[in-house]
mmCIF file of N, CA and C in Angstrom:
data_model
loop_
_atom_site.group_PDB
_atom_site.id
_atom_site.type_symbol
_atom_site.label_atom_id
_atom_site.label_comp_id
_atom_site.label_asym_id
_atom_site.label_seq_id
_atom_site.Cartn_x
_atom_site.Cartn_y
_atom_site.Cartn_z
ATOM 1 N N MET A 1 61.784 -11.231 131.139
ATOM 2 C CA MET A 1 62.792 -10.285 131.561
ATOM 3 C C MET A 1 62.114 -9.075 132.190
ATOM 4 N N GLU A 2 62.738 -8.614 133.203
ATOM 5 C CA GLU A 2 62.198 -7.439 133.865
ATOM 6 C C GLU A 2 62.779 -6.178 133.232
ATOM 7 N N GLU A 3 61.921 -5.190 133.103
ATOM 8 C CA GLU A 3 62.392 -3.920 132.554
ATOM 9 C C GLU A 3 62.870 -3.037 133.704
ATOM 10 N N ALA A 4 63.941 -2.337 133.446
ATOM 11 C CA ALA A 4 64.478 -1.439 134.470
ATOM 12 C C ALA A 4 63.588 -0.211 134.559
ATOM 13 N N ALA A 5 63.240 0.140 135.772
ATOM 14 C CA ALA A 5 62.394 1.315 135.972
ATOM 15 C C ALA A 5 63.261 2.572 135.868
ATOM 16 N N HIS A 6 62.795 3.517 135.069
ATOM 17 C CA HIS A 6 63.533 4.774 134.904
ATOM 18 C C HIS A 6 62.993 5.791 135.898
ATOM 19 N N GLU A 7 63.820 6.137 136.838
ATOM 20 C CA GLU A 7 63.434 7.125 137.840
ATOM 21 C C GLU A 7 64.104 8.457 137.509
ATOM 22 N N PRO A 8 63.374 9.530 137.657
ATOM 23 C CA PRO A 8 64.018 10.835 137.429
ATOM 24 C C PRO A 8 65.035 11.116 138.532
ATOM 25 N N SER A 9 66.179 11.627 138.137
ATOM 26 C CA SER A 9 67.220 11.925 139.125
ATOM 27 C C SER A 9 67.800 13.308 138.848
ATOM 28 N N LEU A 10 68.473 13.818 139.839
ATOM 29 C CA LEU A 10 69.088 15.131 139.691
ATOM 30 C C LEU A 10 70.366 15.088 138.870
ATOM 31 N N SER A 11 70.940 13.941 138.695
ATOM 32 C CA SER A 11 72.182 13.850 137.931
ATOM 33 C C SER A 11 72.068 12.807 136.821
ATOM 34 N N PRO A 12 71.348 13.118 135.742
ATOM 35 C CA PRO A 12 71.299 12.173 134.628
ATOM 36 C C PRO A 12 72.630 12.170 133.885
ATOM 37 N N ASN A 13 73.023 11.026 133.414
ATOM 38 C CA ASN A 13 74.280 10.847 132.668
ATOM 39 C C ASN A 13 75.505 11.297 133.469
ATOM 40 N N GLY A 14 75.425 11.238 134.761
ATOM 41 C CA GLY A 14 76.565 11.566 135.601
ATOM 42 C C GLY A 14 76.844 13.053 135.743
ATOM 43 N N VAL A 15 75.945 13.919 135.296
ATOM 44 C CA VAL A 15 76.165 15.365 135.416
ATOM 45 C C VAL A 15 75.468 15.863 136.673
ATOM 46 N N PRO A 16 76.199 16.415 137.604
ATOM 47 C CA PRO A 16 75.573 16.906 138.842
ATOM 48 C C PRO A 16 74.883 18.254 138.619
ATOM 49 N N TRP A 17 73.634 18.222 138.208
ATOM 50 C CA TRP A 17 72.908 19.448 137.865
ATOM 51 C C TRP A 17 72.708 20.348 139.071
ATOM 52 N N LEU A 18 72.554 19.733 140.229
ATOM 53 C CA LEU A 18 72.379 20.537 141.432
ATOM 54 C C LEU A 18 73.646 21.332 141.747
ATOM 55 N N TYR A 19 74.796 20.688 141.582
ATOM 56 C CA TYR A 19 76.059 21.392 141.794
ATOM 57 C C TYR A 19 76.246 22.493 140.755
ATOM 58 N N ALA A 20 75.869 22.228 139.533
ATOM 59 C CA ALA A 20 75.974 23.252 138.486
ATOM 60 C C ALA A 20 75.076 24.443 138.807
ATOM 61 N N LEU A 21 73.893 24.185 139.322
ATOM 62 C CA LEU A 21 72.986 25.267 139.703
ATOM 63 C C LEU A 21 73.584 26.099 140.836
ATOM 64 N N PHE A 22 74.128 25.441 141.847
ATOM 65 C CA PHE A 22 74.768 26.166 142.945
ATOM 66 C C PHE A 22 75.971 26.969 142.453
ATOM 67 N N TYR A 23 76.722 26.401 141.529
ATOM 68 C CA TYR A 23 77.879 27.099 140.971
ATOM 69 C C TYR A 23 77.437 28.364 140.236
ATOM 70 N N MET A 24 76.382 28.275 139.429
ATOM 71 C CA MET A 24 75.881 29.444 138.700
ATOM 72 C C MET A 24 75.364 30.511 139.665
ATOM 73 N N LEU A 25 74.673 30.094 140.718
ATOM 74 C CA LEU A 25 74.197 31.052 141.715
ATOM 75 C C LEU A 25 75.366 31.725 142.442
ATOM 76 N N PHE A 26 76.406 30.964 142.721
ATOM 77 C CA PHE A 26 77.584 31.513 143.385
ATOM 78 C C PHE A 26 78.285 32.546 142.500
ATOM 79 N N ILE A 27 78.426 32.240 141.210
ATOM 80 C CA ILE A 27 79.046 33.186 140.273
ATOM 81 C C ILE A 27 78.200 34.453 140.172
ATOM 82 N N PHE A 28 76.874 34.293 140.115
ATOM 83 C CA PHE A 28 75.989 35.455 140.065
ATOM 84 C C PHE A 28 76.139 36.299 141.331
ATOM 85 N N PHE A 29 76.231 35.640 142.479
ATOM 86 C CA PHE A 29 76.430 36.342 143.751
ATOM 87 C C PHE A 29 77.741 37.126 143.744
ATOM 88 N N LEU A 30 78.807 36.506 143.254
ATOM 89 C CA LEU A 30 80.086 37.206 143.181
ATOM 90 C C LEU A 30 80.003 38.410 142.252
ATOM 91 N N PHE A 31 79.321 38.246 141.120
ATOM 92 C CA PHE A 31 79.176 39.352 140.173
ATOM 93 C C PHE A 31 78.418 40.510 140.811
ATOM 94 N N VAL A 32 77.344 40.196 141.532
ATOM 95 C CA VAL A 32 76.553 41.252 142.176
ATOM 96 C C VAL A 32 77.367 41.936 143.271
ATOM 97 N N MET A 33 78.141 41.163 144.013
ATOM 98 C CA MET A 33 78.913 41.747 145.107
ATOM 99 C C MET A 33 80.048 42.639 144.596
ATOM 100 N N PHE A 34 80.709 42.228 143.500
ATOM 101 C CA PHE A 34 81.883 42.956 143.031
ATOM 102 C C PHE A 34 81.593 43.917 141.889
ATOM 103 N N SER A 35 80.353 44.026 141.443
ATOM 104 C CA SER A 35 80.060 44.922 140.329
ATOM 105 C C SER A 35 80.352 46.388 140.661
ATOM 106 N N PRO A 36 80.086 46.892 141.876
ATOM 107 C CA PRO A 36 80.474 48.290 142.148
ATOM 108 C C PRO A 36 81.980 48.506 142.043
ATOM 109 N N VAL A 37 82.761 47.538 142.496
ATOM 110 C CA VAL A 37 84.217 47.652 142.411
ATOM 111 C C VAL A 37 84.647 47.645 140.952
ATOM 112 N N LEU A 38 84.059 46.753 140.152
ATOM 113 C CA LEU A 38 84.410 46.685 138.737
ATOM 114 C C LEU A 38 84.022 47.963 138.012
ATOM 115 N N LEU A 39 82.882 48.548 138.354
ATOM 116 C CA LEU A 39 82.472 49.806 137.737
ATOM 117 C C LEU A 39 83.431 50.933 138.113
ATOM 118 N N GLU A 40 83.884 50.943 139.352
ATOM 119 C CA GLU A 40 84.840 51.967 139.788
ATOM 120 C C GLU A 40 86.152 51.836 139.021
ATOM 121 N N ILE A 41 86.640 50.606 138.878
ATOM 122 C CA ILE A 41 87.868 50.375 138.117
ATOM 123 C C ILE A 41 87.673 50.808 136.669
ATOM 124 N N ASP A 42 86.525 50.488 136.089
ATOM 125 C CA ASP A 42 86.235 50.854 134.709
ATOM 126 C C ASP A 42 86.250 52.370 134.534
ATOM 127 N N GLN A 43 85.688 53.101 135.491
ATOM 128 C CA GLN A 43 85.684 54.563 135.399
ATOM 129 C C GLN A 43 87.101 55.127 135.467
ATOM 130 N N HIS A 44 87.941 54.567 136.333
ATOM 131 C CA HIS A 44 89.321 55.040 136.425
ATOM 132 C C HIS A 44 90.082 54.755 135.135
ATOM 133 N N VAL A 45 89.859 53.579 134.544
ATOM 134 C CA VAL A 45 90.531 53.237 133.289
ATOM 135 C C VAL A 45 90.092 54.185 132.179
ATOM 136 N N LYS A 46 88.794 54.475 132.092
ATOM 137 C CA LYS A 46 88.305 55.393 131.057
ATOM 138 C C LYS A 46 88.887 56.787 131.244
ATOM 139 N N LYS A 47 88.949 57.276 132.481
ATOM 140 C CA LYS A 47 89.542 58.594 132.736
ATOM 141 C C LYS A 47 91.006 58.614 132.317
ATOM 142 N N PHE A 48 91.728 57.548 132.639
ATOM 143 C CA PHE A 48 93.144 57.477 132.281
ATOM 144 C C PHE A 48 93.328 57.475 130.769
ATOM 145 N N LEU A 49 92.509 56.682 130.058
ATOM 146 C CA LEU A 49 92.636 56.624 128.602
ATOM 147 C C LEU A 49 92.278 57.952 127.955
ATOM 148 N N LEU A 50 91.251 58.625 128.473
ATOM 149 C CA LEU A 50 90.905 59.941 127.934
ATOM 150 C C LEU A 50 92.033 60.940 128.182
ATOM 151 N N LYS A 51 92.640 60.873 129.348
ATOM 152 C CA LYS A 51 93.750 61.769 129.656
ATOM 153 C C LYS A 51 94.916 61.520 128.704
ATOM 154 N N CYS A 52 95.232 60.255 128.451
ATOM 155 C CA CYS A 52 96.311 59.917 127.517
ATOM 156 C C CYS A 52 95.970 60.399 126.111
ATOM 157 N N ARG A 53 94.723 60.228 125.707
ATOM 158 C CA ARG A 53 94.310 60.639 124.365
ATOM 159 C C ARG A 53 94.448 62.149 124.193
ATOM 160 N N PHE A 54 93.997 62.916 125.182
ATOM 161 C CA PHE A 54 94.109 64.368 125.076
ATOM 162 C C PHE A 54 95.569 64.807 125.142
ATOM 163 N N THR A 55 96.382 64.122 125.924
ATOM 164 C CA THR A 55 97.798 64.456 125.995
ATOM 165 C C THR A 55 98.457 64.230 124.643
ATOM 166 N N LEU A 56 98.188 63.086 124.020
ATOM 167 C CA LEU A 56 98.749 62.811 122.696
ATOM 168 C C LEU A 56 98.233 63.809 121.671
ATOM 169 N N HIS A 57 96.967 64.167 121.766
ATOM 170 C CA HIS A 57 96.371 65.135 120.851
ATOM 171 C C HIS A 57 97.081 66.486 120.979
ATOM 172 N N ASN A 58 97.343 66.923 122.196
ATOM 173 C CA ASN A 58 98.033 68.193 122.417
ATOM 174 C C ASN A 58 99.471 68.142 121.920
ATOM 175 N N ILE A 59 100.141 67.010 122.124
ATOM 176 C CA ILE A 59 101.524 66.874 121.658
ATOM 177 C C ILE A 59 101.577 66.989 120.139
ATOM 178 N N VAL A 60 100.659 66.337 119.442
ATOM 179 C CA VAL A 60 100.635 66.389 117.980
ATOM 180 C C VAL A 60 100.409 67.817 117.511
ATOM 181 N N HIS A 61 99.480 68.525 118.131
ATOM 182 C CA HIS A 61 99.213 69.904 117.718
ATOM 183 C C HIS A 61 100.384 70.828 118.043
ATOM 184 N N LYS A 62 101.074 70.604 119.156
ATOM 185 C CA LYS A 62 102.244 71.418 119.481
ATOM 186 C C LYS A 62 103.351 71.179 118.468
ATOM 187 N N ASP A 63 103.541 69.908 118.050
ATOM 188 C CA ASP A 63 104.546 69.603 117.041
ATOM 189 C C ASP A 63 104.213 70.292 115.726
ATOM 190 N N LYS A 64 102.942 70.301 115.340
ATOM 191 C CA LYS A 64 102.548 70.976 114.100
ATOM 192 C C LYS A 64 102.802 72.473 114.202
ATOM 193 N N GLU A 65 102.512 73.060 115.362
ATOM 194 C CA GLU A 65 102.759 74.488 115.550
ATOM 195 C C GLU A 65 104.251 74.785 115.480
ATOM 196 N N ASN A 66 105.073 73.939 116.085
ATOM 197 C CA ASN A 66 106.517 74.138 116.047
ATOM 198 C C ASN A 66 107.051 73.979 114.634
ATOM 199 N N ASP A 67 106.524 73.029 113.869
ATOM 200 C CA ASP A 67 106.941 72.847 112.486
ATOM 201 C C ASP A 67 106.582 74.070 111.660
ATOM 202 N N ASP A 68 105.412 74.647 111.908
ATOM 203 C CA ASP A 68 104.997 75.836 111.174
ATOM 204 C C ASP A 68 105.906 77.016 111.504
ATOM 205 N N LEU A 69 106.355 77.110 112.740
ATOM 206 C CA LEU A 69 107.207 78.222 113.122
ATOM 207 C C LEU A 69 108.607 78.080 112.538
ATOM 208 N N LYS A 70 109.047 76.862 112.294
ATOM 209 C CA LYS A 70 110.392 76.639 111.789
ATOM 210 C C LYS A 70 110.489 76.828 110.277
ATOM 211 N N THR A 71 109.377 76.886 109.578
ATOM 212 C CA THR A 71 109.403 77.016 108.119
ATOM 213 C C THR A 71 108.960 78.414 107.712
ATOM 214 N N ASP A 72 109.379 78.803 106.529
ATOM 215 C CA ASP A 72 108.942 80.103 106.021
ATOM 216 C C ASP A 72 107.624 79.957 105.275
ATOM 217 N N HIS A 73 107.212 81.030 104.591
ATOM 218 C CA HIS A 73 105.905 81.009 103.940
ATOM 219 C C HIS A 73 105.856 80.071 102.735
ATOM 220 N N LEU A 74 107.027 79.645 102.206
ATOM 221 C CA LEU A 74 107.064 78.685 101.100
ATOM 222 C C LEU A 74 107.193 77.249 101.597
ATOM 223 N N GLY A 75 107.314 77.085 102.891
ATOM 224 C CA GLY A 75 107.424 75.751 103.463
ATOM 225 C C GLY A 75 108.854 75.268 103.555
ATOM 226 N N ARG A 76 109.835 76.185 103.318
ATOM 227 C CA ARG A 76 111.245 75.813 103.414
ATOM 228 C C ARG A 76 111.749 76.061 104.836
ATOM 229 N N PRO A 77 112.698 75.267 105.282
ATOM 230 C CA PRO A 77 113.255 75.492 106.625
ATOM 231 C C PRO A 77 114.129 76.729 106.672
#
């Protein structure tokens, strides 16, 4: 019986490794191209969240000040 010769191939077990490599390079290229845009979006989101946080913080403190003004020194309305 003849033995089958095992030749190295780029797609063992039916997996196209060359295509997978090109796909990974393409994703990396997209990440490098769009990273400045993503960083810009991230900065805008952080600014917006900080603005919301400070707004809520000010609202809470204004409510506490208003509650203090509505009560007397014993804490009664």
